[in-house]
Coordinates of C-alpha atoms in Angstrom, one line a residue:
Chain N
M250 CA 87.7 116.5 110.0
I251 CA 86.3 113.1 109.0
K252 CA 84.8 112.9 105.6
I253 CA 81.9 110.4 105.2
G254 CA 80.8 109.3 101.8
I255 CA 77.3 108.0 101.3
V256 CA 76.5 105.6 98.4
A257 CA 73.5 103.4 97.7
P258 CA 74.3 99.9 96.5
G259 CA 70.7 98.7 96.8
R260 CA 67.6 100.9 96.9
K261 CA 67.6 104.6 96.4
L262 CA 67.8 107.2 99.2
T263 CA 65.0 109.6 99.7
L264 CA 65.6 113.3 99.9
E265 CA 63.8 113.4 103.2
A266 CA 66.3 110.9 104.7
K267 CA 69.3 112.8 103.3
E268 CA 68.2 116.1 104.7
A269 CA 67.3 114.7 108.1
V270 CA 70.8 113.2 108.4
E271 CA 72.5 116.3 107.3
E272 CA 70.5 118.3 109.8
I273 CA 71.5 116.0 112.6
A274 CA 75.2 116.1 111.5
T275 CA 75.2 119.9 111.4
A276 CA 73.5 120.2 114.8
S277 CA 75.9 117.6 116.3
G278 CA 78.9 119.9 116.0
L279 CA 81.0 116.7 115.3
P280 CA 84.2 117.2 113.2
I281 CA 82.5 115.6 110.1
E282 CA 81.8 116.4 106.5
I283 CA 79.1 114.4 104.7
V284 CA 79.1 113.9 101.0
V285 CA 76.1 112.2 99.4
H286 CA 76.9 110.7 96.0
P287 CA 74.3 111.8 93.4
Q288 CA 73.9 108.1 92.5
C289 CA 71.9 107.7 95.7
F290 CA 68.9 109.3 94.0
L291 CA 68.9 107.4 90.7
D292 CA 65.8 105.4 90.1
H293 CA 66.1 102.1 88.2
G294 CA 63.0 100.2 89.4
H295 CA 64.1 98.3 92.5
F296 CA 67.6 99.8 92.4
A297 CA 69.3 103.2 92.9
G298 CA 70.5 103.2 89.3
P299 CA 71.7 100.3 87.1
D300 CA 74.5 98.0 88.4
E301 CA 77.2 100.0 86.5
A302 CA 76.1 103.3 88.2
R303 CA 76.0 101.8 91.6
L304 CA 79.3 100.1 91.3
E305 CA 80.9 103.3 89.8
A306 CA 79.6 105.4 92.7
F307 CA 80.9 103.0 95.2
L308 CA 84.3 102.9 93.6
D309 CA 84.3 106.7 93.2
F310 CA 84.2 107.0 97.0
A311 CA 86.0 103.8 98.1
N312 CA 89.0 104.8 95.9
D313 CA 89.0 108.5 96.9
P314 CA 91.8 109.0 99.4
G315 CA 90.0 112.1 100.7
I316 CA 87.1 110.0 102.1
D317 CA 87.6 108.3 105.4
A318 CA 84.4 106.3 105.7
I319 CA 81.7 104.9 103.4
W320 CA 78.2 104.8 104.9
F321 CA 75.7 102.8 103.0
A322 CA 72.4 104.5 102.3
R323 CA 69.8 101.8 102.4
G324 CA 69.2 98.1 102.1
G325 CA 66.6 96.3 100.0
Y326 CA 68.5 94.2 97.4
G327 CA 71.2 95.1 95.0
A328 CA 74.7 95.0 96.6
A329 CA 75.2 91.4 95.6
R330 CA 75.2 92.5 91.9
L331 CA 78.2 94.7 92.5
L332 CA 80.6 92.1 94.0
A333 CA 82.1 90.7 90.8
G334 CA 83.3 94.2 89.9
L335 CA 85.3 94.7 93.1
P336 CA 88.4 92.5 93.2
S337 CA 90.4 94.2 90.4
M338 CA 89.1 97.7 91.1
L339 CA 89.9 98.6 94.7
A340 CA 92.7 101.2 95.1
S341 CA 95.0 100.9 98.1
C342 CA 93.2 103.6 100.0
A343 CA 90.0 101.5 99.9
F344 CA 91.5 99.0 102.3
D345 CA 91.9 101.5 105.2
K346 CA 88.4 103.0 105.1
V347 CA 85.6 102.3 107.5
Y348 CA 82.5 100.8 105.9
L349 CA 79.2 100.9 107.8
G350 CA 75.8 99.3 107.1
Y351 CA 73.7 96.2 107.4
S352 CA 70.9 94.2 105.8
D353 CA 71.6 94.0 102.0
A354 CA 74.8 96.0 102.6
G355 CA 76.1 92.9 104.3
F356 CA 77.0 91.6 100.9
L357 CA 79.5 94.4 100.5
L358 CA 80.7 94.1 104.1
A359 CA 81.4 90.4 103.5
A360 CA 83.1 90.9 100.2
L361 CA 85.2 93.9 101.3
S362 CA 86.2 92.0 104.4
R363 CA 87.2 89.0 102.3
L364 CA 89.2 91.1 100.0
G365 CA 91.2 92.6 102.9
C366 CA 89.3 95.7 104.0
R367 CA 89.8 95.5 107.8
Y368 CA 87.3 98.0 109.0
C369 CA 83.9 96.8 108.1
A370 CA 81.1 97.3 110.6
H371 CA 77.5 96.1 110.9
G372 CA 75.4 99.0 112.0
P373 CA 72.8 101.7 111.0
L374 CA 72.1 102.7 107.5
V375 CA 71.5 106.3 106.5
A376 CA 67.8 105.6 105.8
D377 CA 67.3 104.5 109.5
V378 CA 66.9 108.2 110.2
L379 CA 63.3 107.8 109.1
R380 CA 62.5 105.2 111.8
T381 CA 60.8 106.2 115.1
D382 CA 63.7 107.3 117.3
G383 CA 65.9 107.3 114.2
A384 CA 67.6 110.5 115.2
A385 CA 69.2 108.8 118.1
T386 CA 70.3 105.9 115.8
I387 CA 72.0 108.4 113.4
T388 CA 73.6 110.3 116.3
R389 CA 75.2 107.0 117.5
A390 CA 76.3 106.2 113.9
L391 CA 77.9 109.6 113.5
G392 CA 79.6 109.3 116.8
F393 CA 81.2 106.1 115.6
L394 CA 82.1 107.3 112.1
S395 CA 83.6 110.5 113.5
R396 CA 85.8 108.4 115.8
T397 CA 84.7 110.5 118.8
D398 CA 82.1 108.3 120.6
A399 CA 82.0 104.6 121.2
S400 CA 78.6 104.5 122.8
G401 CA 77.0 103.2 119.7
L402 CA 78.9 99.9 119.9
D403 CA 77.2 96.9 121.3
P404 CA 78.6 96.5 124.8
N405 CA 79.2 92.7 124.4
L406 CA 81.9 92.7 121.7
G407 CA 84.6 91.2 124.0
A408 CA 88.2 90.4 123.2
I409 CA 87.3 88.0 120.4
A410 CA 86.8 88.6 116.6
N411 CA 83.2 89.4 115.6
L412 CA 81.1 89.1 112.4
A413 CA 77.5 90.2 112.1
F414 CA 75.0 89.6 109.4
N415 CA 71.4 89.5 108.5
L416 CA 70.8 85.7 108.3
T417 CA 69.2 85.8 104.8
I418 CA 72.2 87.7 103.5
L419 CA 74.7 85.4 105.2
R420 CA 73.0 82.2 103.9
T421 CA 73.1 83.7 100.4
L422 CA 76.9 83.9 100.7
L423 CA 77.3 80.2 101.7
G424 CA 78.9 78.1 99.0
T425 CA 80.4 81.3 97.4
D426 CA 83.9 82.8 97.7
W427 CA 82.5 86.0 99.2
L428 CA 82.4 84.9 102.9
P429 CA 84.7 86.9 105.1
L430 CA 87.6 84.8 106.6
N431 CA 86.6 83.3 109.9
D432 CA 89.1 81.3 111.9
R433 CA 92.1 82.9 110.4
P434 CA 94.0 85.2 110.7
L435 CA 92.1 86.7 113.7
G436 CA 90.9 83.4 115.3
Q437 CA 87.4 82.0 115.4
S438 CA 84.7 84.7 115.2
V439 CA 81.6 85.2 117.2
L440 CA 78.7 85.4 114.7
W441 CA 75.9 87.9 115.3
L442 CA 72.7 87.2 113.5
E443 CA 69.4 89.0 113.0
D444 CA 66.6 88.9 110.5
V445 CA 63.4 90.6 109.6
A446 CA 60.1 89.7 108.0
E447 CA 61.0 86.0 107.4
Y448 CA 58.6 83.2 108.2
A449 CA 59.8 81.0 111.1
Y450 CA 60.0 78.1 108.7
A451 CA 62.2 80.1 106.4
T452 CA 64.6 81.0 109.2
D453 CA 64.6 77.3 110.1
R454 CA 65.5 76.5 106.5
N455 CA 68.2 79.1 106.5
M456 CA 69.6 77.7 109.7
F457 CA 69.7 74.2 108.2
Q458 CA 71.9 75.6 105.5
L459 CA 74.2 77.4 108.0
A460 CA 74.4 74.4 110.4
N461 CA 75.5 72.2 107.5
N462 CA 78.3 74.6 106.4
E463 CA 81.9 74.2 107.4
W464 CA 82.5 78.0 107.6
F465 CA 79.8 78.3 110.2
K466 CA 81.0 75.3 112.2
R467 CA 84.3 77.1 112.7
C468 CA 82.5 80.0 114.5
A469 CA 83.3 80.4 118.2
G470 CA 79.6 81.1 119.0
V471 CA 76.5 82.9 118.0
R472 CA 75.0 86.0 119.4
L473 CA 71.3 86.1 118.9
G474 CA 70.0 89.5 117.6
R475 CA 66.4 90.3 116.9
F476 CA 64.2 88.2 114.5
S477 CA 61.4 90.7 114.0
L478 CA 58.1 91.1 112.1
V479 CA 57.9 87.3 111.6
P480 CA 54.8 86.8 109.4
E481 CA 52.1 84.4 110.3
N482 CA 51.9 81.4 108.0
D483 CA 48.7 79.5 107.0
V484 CA 49.8 76.9 109.5
A485 CA 51.7 77.6 112.7
F486 CA 55.4 76.6 112.9
P487 CA 56.0 74.6 116.0
I488 CA 59.0 76.6 117.2
T489 CA 59.9 80.3 117.2
S490 CA 62.6 81.7 114.9
E491 CA 64.9 82.1 117.9
Q492 CA 64.3 78.5 118.9
A493 CA 65.1 77.4 115.3
V494 CA 68.4 79.3 115.5
A495 CA 69.2 77.7 118.8
Q496 CA 68.3 74.1 117.7
W497 CA 70.5 74.3 114.6
C498 CA 73.4 75.9 116.5
T499 CA 73.2 72.9 118.9
K500 CA 73.2 70.4 116.0
A501 CA 76.2 72.2 114.5
G502 CA 78.1 72.3 117.8
V503 CA 78.3 76.1 117.8
P504 CA 77.1 77.5 121.1
I505 CA 74.8 80.5 121.5
I506 CA 76.8 82.7 123.9
G507 CA 74.2 85.4 124.4
T508 CA 72.0 87.9 122.8
G509 CA 73.1 90.8 120.5
D510 CA 71.5 94.2 120.4
I511 CA 71.1 94.2 116.6
G512 CA 68.1 94.1 114.3
H513 CA 66.1 96.0 111.7
D514 CA 65.2 98.7 114.1
A515 CA 66.3 102.0 115.7
D516 CA 68.1 100.2 118.6
N517 CA 70.5 98.4 116.2
K518 CA 73.9 98.7 117.8
I519 CA 77.3 98.7 115.9
V520 CA 79.3 95.5 115.6
P521 CA 82.8 96.2 114.1
F522 CA 84.1 93.1 112.2
G523 CA 87.3 91.6 113.6
L524 CA 89.1 92.5 116.8
L525 CA 88.1 95.6 118.7
S526 CA 91.7 96.0 119.7
D527 CA 92.7 96.5 116.0
W528 CA 90.1 99.3 115.7
H529 CA 91.5 101.0 118.8
Q530 CA 95.1 100.6 117.6
A531 CA 94.2 102.2 114.3
G532 CA 92.6 105.1 116.2
L533 CA 89.1 104.4 114.7
I534 CA 87.4 103.9 118.1
P535 CA 88.2 106.3 121.0
Chain B
M171 CA 52.9 44.2 91.0
I172 CA 54.7 47.4 91.9
K173 CA 54.3 48.4 95.6
I174 CA 54.4 52.2 96.1
G175 CA 54.9 53.6 99.6
I176 CA 53.7 57.1 100.4
V177 CA 55.4 59.1 103.2
A178 CA 55.2 62.8 104.2
P179 CA 58.6 64.3 105.1
G180 CA 57.1 67.9 105.1
R181 CA 53.5 68.8 105.5
K182 CA 50.7 66.3 106.2
L183 CA 48.5 64.7 103.6
T184 CA 44.8 65.3 103.6
L185 CA 42.4 62.3 103.6
E186 CA 40.8 63.9 100.5
A187 CA 44.1 63.7 98.5
K188 CA 44.7 60.1 99.7
E189 CA 41.3 58.9 98.7
A190 CA 41.4 60.7 95.3
V191 CA 44.8 59.1 94.5
E192 CA 43.6 55.6 95.6
E193 CA 40.5 56.0 93.4
I194 CA 42.6 56.9 90.4
A195 CA 45.0 54.0 91.1
T196 CA 42.2 51.5 91.3
A197 CA 40.5 52.8 88.2
S198 CA 43.7 52.7 86.2
G199 CA 44.0 48.9 86.3
L200 CA 47.8 49.4 86.6
P201 CA 49.8 46.6 88.3
I202 CA 50.3 48.7 91.5
E203 CA 49.6 48.5 95.2
I204 CA 49.7 51.8 97.1
V205 CA 50.5 51.9 100.9
V206 CA 50.1 55.1 102.7
H207 CA 52.1 55.4 105.9
P208 CA 49.9 56.5 108.8
Q209 CA 52.5 59.1 109.6
C210 CA 51.2 61.1 106.6
F211 CA 48.3 62.2 108.7
L212 CA 50.1 63.2 111.9
D213 CA 49.7 66.9 112.7
H214 CA 52.6 68.7 114.4
G215 CA 51.9 72.3 113.5
H216 CA 53.7 72.9 110.2
F217 CA 54.9 69.2 110.0
A218 CA 53.3 65.8 109.4
G219 CA 54.5 64.7 112.9
P220 CA 57.7 65.5 114.7
D221 CA 61.1 65.0 113.0
E222 CA 61.5 61.6 114.6
A223 CA 58.2 60.3 113.3
R224 CA 58.8 61.6 109.8
L225 CA 62.3 60.1 109.7
E226 CA 61.1 56.8 111.1
A227 CA 58.2 56.6 108.5
F228 CA 60.6 57.3 105.7
L229 CA 63.0 54.6 106.9
D230 CA 60.2 52.2 107.5
F231 CA 59.4 52.3 103.8
A232 CA 62.9 53.0 102.3
N233 CA 64.3 50.0 104.2
D234 CA 61.4 47.7 103.4
P235 CA 62.5 45.3 100.6
G236 CA 58.9 44.7 99.6
I237 CA 58.4 48.4 98.6
D238 CA 59.6 49.3 95.1
A239 CA 59.1 53.1 95.0
I240 CA 58.7 55.9 97.6
W241 CA 56.3 58.7 96.6
F242 CA 56.4 61.8 98.6
A243 CA 53.1 63.1 99.8
R244 CA 53.5 66.8 99.9
G245 CA 55.9 69.7 100.0
G246 CA 55.9 72.7 102.3
Y247 CA 59.0 72.5 104.5
G248 CA 60.3 69.7 106.7
A249 CA 62.5 67.3 104.6
A250 CA 65.7 69.1 105.4
R251 CA 65.3 68.3 109.1
L252 CA 65.5 64.6 108.3
L253 CA 68.8 64.5 106.3
A254 CA 71.2 64.1 109.2
G255 CA 69.4 60.9 110.2
L256 CA 69.9 59.2 106.8
P257 CA 73.6 58.3 106.2
S258 CA 73.9 55.5 108.8
M259 CA 70.3 54.3 108.5
L260 CA 69.7 53.3 104.9
A261 CA 69.5 49.5 104.3
S262 CA 70.9 48.1 101.0
C263 CA 67.4 47.8 99.5
A264 CA 67.0 51.6 99.9
F265 CA 69.6 52.2 97.2
D266 CA 67.6 50.5 94.4
K267 CA 64.2 52.1 95.0
V268 CA 62.6 54.9 92.9
Y269 CA 62.0 58.1 94.8
L270 CA 59.5 60.6 93.3
G271 CA 58.7 64.2 94.4
Y272 CA 59.7 67.8 94.1
S273 CA 59.6 71.1 95.9
D274 CA 60.6 70.5 99.6
A275 CA 61.0 66.8 98.8
G276 CA 64.0 68.0 96.7
F277 CA 66.0 68.0 99.9
L278 CA 65.5 64.2 100.1
L279 CA 66.1 63.7 96.4
A280 CA 69.4 65.6 96.7
A281 CA 70.6 63.8 99.8
L282 CA 69.5 60.3 98.7
S283 CA 71.2 60.9 95.3
R284 CA 74.4 62.1 97.1
L285 CA 74.3 59.0 99.3
G286 CA 74.2 56.7 96.3
C287 CA 70.5 56.2 95.5
R288 CA 70.5 56.1 91.7
Y289 CA 66.8 56.4 90.9
C290 CA 65.6 59.8 92.2
A291 CA 63.1 61.7 90.1
H292 CA 61.7 65.2 90.2
G293 CA 58.0 65.0 89.5
P294 CA 54.5 65.1 90.9
L295 CA 53.7 64.8 94.6
V296 CA 50.6 62.9 95.9
A297 CA 49.0 66.1 97.0
D298 CA 49.0 67.4 93.4
V299 CA 45.8 65.4 92.9
L300 CA 44.0 68.3 94.4
R301 CA 45.1 70.7 91.6
T302 CA 42.8 71.5 88.7
D303 CA 43.6 68.7 86.2
G304 CA 45.4 66.9 89.0
A305 CA 43.9 63.6 88.0
A306 CA 45.9 63.6 84.8
T307 CA 49.1 64.6 86.8
I308 CA 48.6 61.6 89.1
T309 CA 47.9 59.3 86.1
R310 CA 51.2 60.3 84.6
A311 CA 53.0 59.7 87.9
L312 CA 51.4 56.3 88.4
G313 CA 52.3 55.3 84.8
F314 CA 55.9 56.2 85.7
L315 CA 56.0 54.5 89.1
S316 CA 54.4 51.4 87.7
R317 CA 57.1 51.2 85.0
T318 CA 54.5 50.9 82.3
D319 CA 54.2 54.3 80.7
A320 CA 56.9 56.9 79.9
S321 CA 54.6 59.6 78.7
G322 CA 54.9 61.5 82.0
L323 CA 58.6 62.2 81.3
D324 CA 59.7 65.5 80.0
P325 CA 60.4 64.9 76.3
N326 CA 63.7 66.9 76.4
L327 CA 65.8 64.7 78.8
G328 CA 68.3 63.8 76.1
A329 CA 71.4 61.6 76.4
I330 CA 73.0 63.6 79.2
A331 CA 72.6 63.4 83.0
N332 CA 69.9 65.5 84.4
L333 CA 69.1 67.1 87.8
A334 CA 66.0 69.1 88.7
F335 CA 65.2 71.3 91.6
N336 CA 63.1 74.0 93.0
L337 CA 65.6 76.9 93.0
T338 CA 64.9 77.9 96.6
I339 CA 65.6 74.3 97.7
L340 CA 68.7 74.0 95.6
R341 CA 70.2 77.3 96.9
T342 CA 69.6 76.0 100.5
L343 CA 71.8 73.0 99.7
L344 CA 74.7 75.2 98.5
G345 CA 77.7 75.2 100.8
T346 CA 76.5 71.9 102.4
D347 CA 77.5 68.3 101.8
W348 CA 74.0 67.3 100.6
L349 CA 74.3 68.3 96.9
P350 CA 74.1 65.4 94.5
L351 CA 77.2 64.7 92.6
N352 CA 77.4 66.7 89.4
D353 CA 80.3 66.2 86.9
R354 CA 81.1 62.7 88.2
P355 CA 80.5 59.8 87.7
L356 CA 77.8 60.5 85.1
G357 CA 79.4 63.6 83.5
Q358 CA 78.2 67.1 83.7
S359 CA 74.5 67.5 84.4
V360 CA 71.8 69.6 82.8
L361 CA 70.1 71.4 85.7
W362 CA 66.4 72.0 85.5
L363 CA 65.1 74.8 87.7
E364 CA 61.6 76.0 88.7
D365 CA 60.2 78.1 91.5
V366 CA 57.0 79.4 92.9
A367 CA 55.8 82.4 94.9
E368 CA 59.2 84.1 95.1
Y369 CA 59.7 87.8 94.4
A370 CA 61.8 88.5 91.3
Y371 CA 64.4 90.1 93.5
A372 CA 64.6 86.9 95.7
T373 CA 65.1 84.8 92.6
D374 CA 67.8 87.2 91.5
R375 CA 69.4 86.8 94.9
N376 CA 69.2 83.0 94.8
M377 CA 70.7 83.1 91.3
F378 CA 73.6 85.2 92.6
Q379 CA 74.3 82.4 95.1
L380 CA 74.1 79.7 92.4
A381 CA 76.2 81.6 89.9
N382 CA 78.9 82.1 92.5
N383 CA 79.1 78.4 93.3
E384 CA 81.6 75.9 91.8
W385 CA 79.1 73.0 91.8
F386 CA 76.8 75.1 89.6
K387 CA 79.6 76.2 87.3
R388 CA 80.2 72.5 86.5
C389 CA 76.7 72.1 85.1
A390 CA 76.4 71.5 81.4
G391 CA 73.5 73.8 81.1
V392 CA 70.2 75.0 82.6
R393 CA 66.7 74.2 81.5
L394 CA 64.3 76.9 82.5
G395 CA 61.1 75.6 84.1
R396 CA 58.3 77.8 85.3
F397 CA 58.7 80.6 87.8
S398 CA 55.1 81.1 88.8
L399 CA 53.0 83.2 91.1
V400 CA 55.7 85.8 91.4
P401 CA 54.4 88.4 94.0
E402 CA 54.4 92.1 93.2
N403 CA 56.8 94.0 95.4
D404 CA 56.3 97.6 96.6
V405 CA 58.7 98.6 93.9
A406 CA 59.0 96.9 90.5
F407 CA 62.0 94.8 89.8
P408 CA 63.6 95.8 86.5
I409 CA 63.8 92.3 85.1
T410 CA 61.6 89.2 85.2
S411 CA 62.6 86.1 87.2
E412 CA 63.4 84.3 84.0
Q413 CA 65.6 87.1 82.9
A414 CA 67.3 87.0 86.3
V415 CA 68.1 83.3 85.8
A416 CA 69.4 84.0 82.3
Q417 CA 71.6 86.9 83.4
W418 CA 73.3 85.0 86.2
C419 CA 73.7 81.8 84.0
T420 CA 75.5 84.0 81.5
K421 CA 77.8 85.5 84.2
A422 CA 78.6 81.9 85.4
G423 CA 79.3 80.6 81.9
V424 CA 76.5 78.0 82.1
P425 CA 74.3 78.2 79.0
I426 CA 70.5 78.1 79.1
I427 CA 69.8 75.2 76.7
G428 CA 66.0 75.5 76.6
T429 CA 62.9 75.4 78.6
G430 CA 61.7 72.6 80.9
D431 CA 58.1 71.5 81.4
I432 CA 58.4 71.6 85.2
G433 CA 56.8 73.8 87.8
H434 CA 54.4 74.0 90.7
D435 CA 51.4 73.0 88.6
A436 CA 49.5 70.1 87.2
D437 CA 51.6 70.1 84.0
N438 CA 54.8 69.3 86.0
K439 CA 56.6 66.6 84.0
I440 CA 59.0 64.0 85.4
V441 CA 62.8 64.5 85.3
P442 CA 64.7 61.4 86.4
F443 CA 68.0 62.2 87.9
G444 CA 71.1 60.9 86.1
L445 CA 71.1 59.2 82.7
L446 CA 67.9 58.0 81.2
S447 CA 69.8 55.0 79.8
D448 CA 70.5 53.8 83.3
W449 CA 66.8 53.8 84.1
H450 CA 66.0 51.9 80.9
Q451 CA 68.7 49.3 81.7
A452 CA 67.3 48.8 85.2
G453 CA 63.9 48.3 83.7
L454 CA 62.4 51.3 85.5
I455 CA 61.3 53.0 82.3
P456 CA 59.6 51.1 79.5

């Protein structure tokens, strides 16, 4: 039996999403037990409770040896405010857990990875159950978390190390000490990027920042996920968001090696950080 | 006679703004000549011409020994795309000029400052003439650029080095090599910050990035400019943008030492980078 703990480092979870996921889990017959931390339903304006409550809930589950995987409830904004509380607070069992999420949860994936947690993965959030076709998304996530089904993984992971981020979250980590290690110890990483609801000029600006950063220049390549719901500006930007990513990658000398099936949508596939072979060896992927 | 060259590294200038500024300049009787580069009116979607044209226009004027000051036409987005073309292209006379602008032009102020241009100043753009009370703004800017009137300067510059930025532009420079030098050779700088039209959560996120950055931690303090036109989100953020700046400054150990009379508005005062005494000694401020 795999025990999955759900916490909400950013926005709060709705009861509707919780119940829908529990229903799918029960119907799946998978060897899983889901525990939802009561913190997920706290309401502190933008956040699922004050910083202290969100950090405490995360540590409750991350430091519980009985929990195998932490699944982040929802994005929004809020995880960044918890990072400073992590370094001295993680118990040894926290380093062997699987962590799954994306968007704002990328702050935690980056920091946990940097601190030595080896099994962070970019993939669906609990709240994705409410998307159209969200049940299939959740079924893939549960297959992954239960270690029974690898079909939720992106098929293009390859034999190289991978990292995946929302571009806005990643650019916010530049110039801080919270970026995951890149070229060591696992070798240069392929970086998977996606974003949502950002103006094309804002994506261009974010890519300027990335392309002028040494960490990024050490990446082996970029996989281009979806840049969706790009708002129209009062004046048209001369290139698309995807072209902006490509132009800046060229300037930085980091090749675009293909697309990636990731994005803020129900199709969002799972990209485990690091080498897939390490996940296999640890028995985390069948 | 002080010759002021206007170029547009971001969005294009309108003929209306050009004529309004020329009218104010003529009526002022100040010993100035204004030259507007034809590039200012190029139209390339979001930009005042393609990157090559904007860079060439900037270098035309920066490298012209007959021009004393470069005044940036307008913000938007675009200056970041010119930076890579600067390092090998600046003539010696470019290092002695005054550069004035803010918002997106902050990319150029930062890079020029980093490359050794000592007289960069955060202050009005040409296009500010179109704001309500914009004529007074432009009169202050012309008094500064003509080296005849210091009343456009913020009164709180003090005897310490200063740097001023739009927060969104500054955070985009973090983790790159384009940040101006901070604690050397002029000593720790006071950092003036302002922003416009950013959600409170986005300002909080930008401040996370700043507060986790070593360059920022070496600042002597922060002066809080205006954070204006903050959009309402679908869920209220529990603190204001100003509170977010203050919280993260506290976490980073950088004190807020007061307010700053800067912002995206007609009241926007001038903050010369570096030490005011250097500007006085060079005869650039009366």
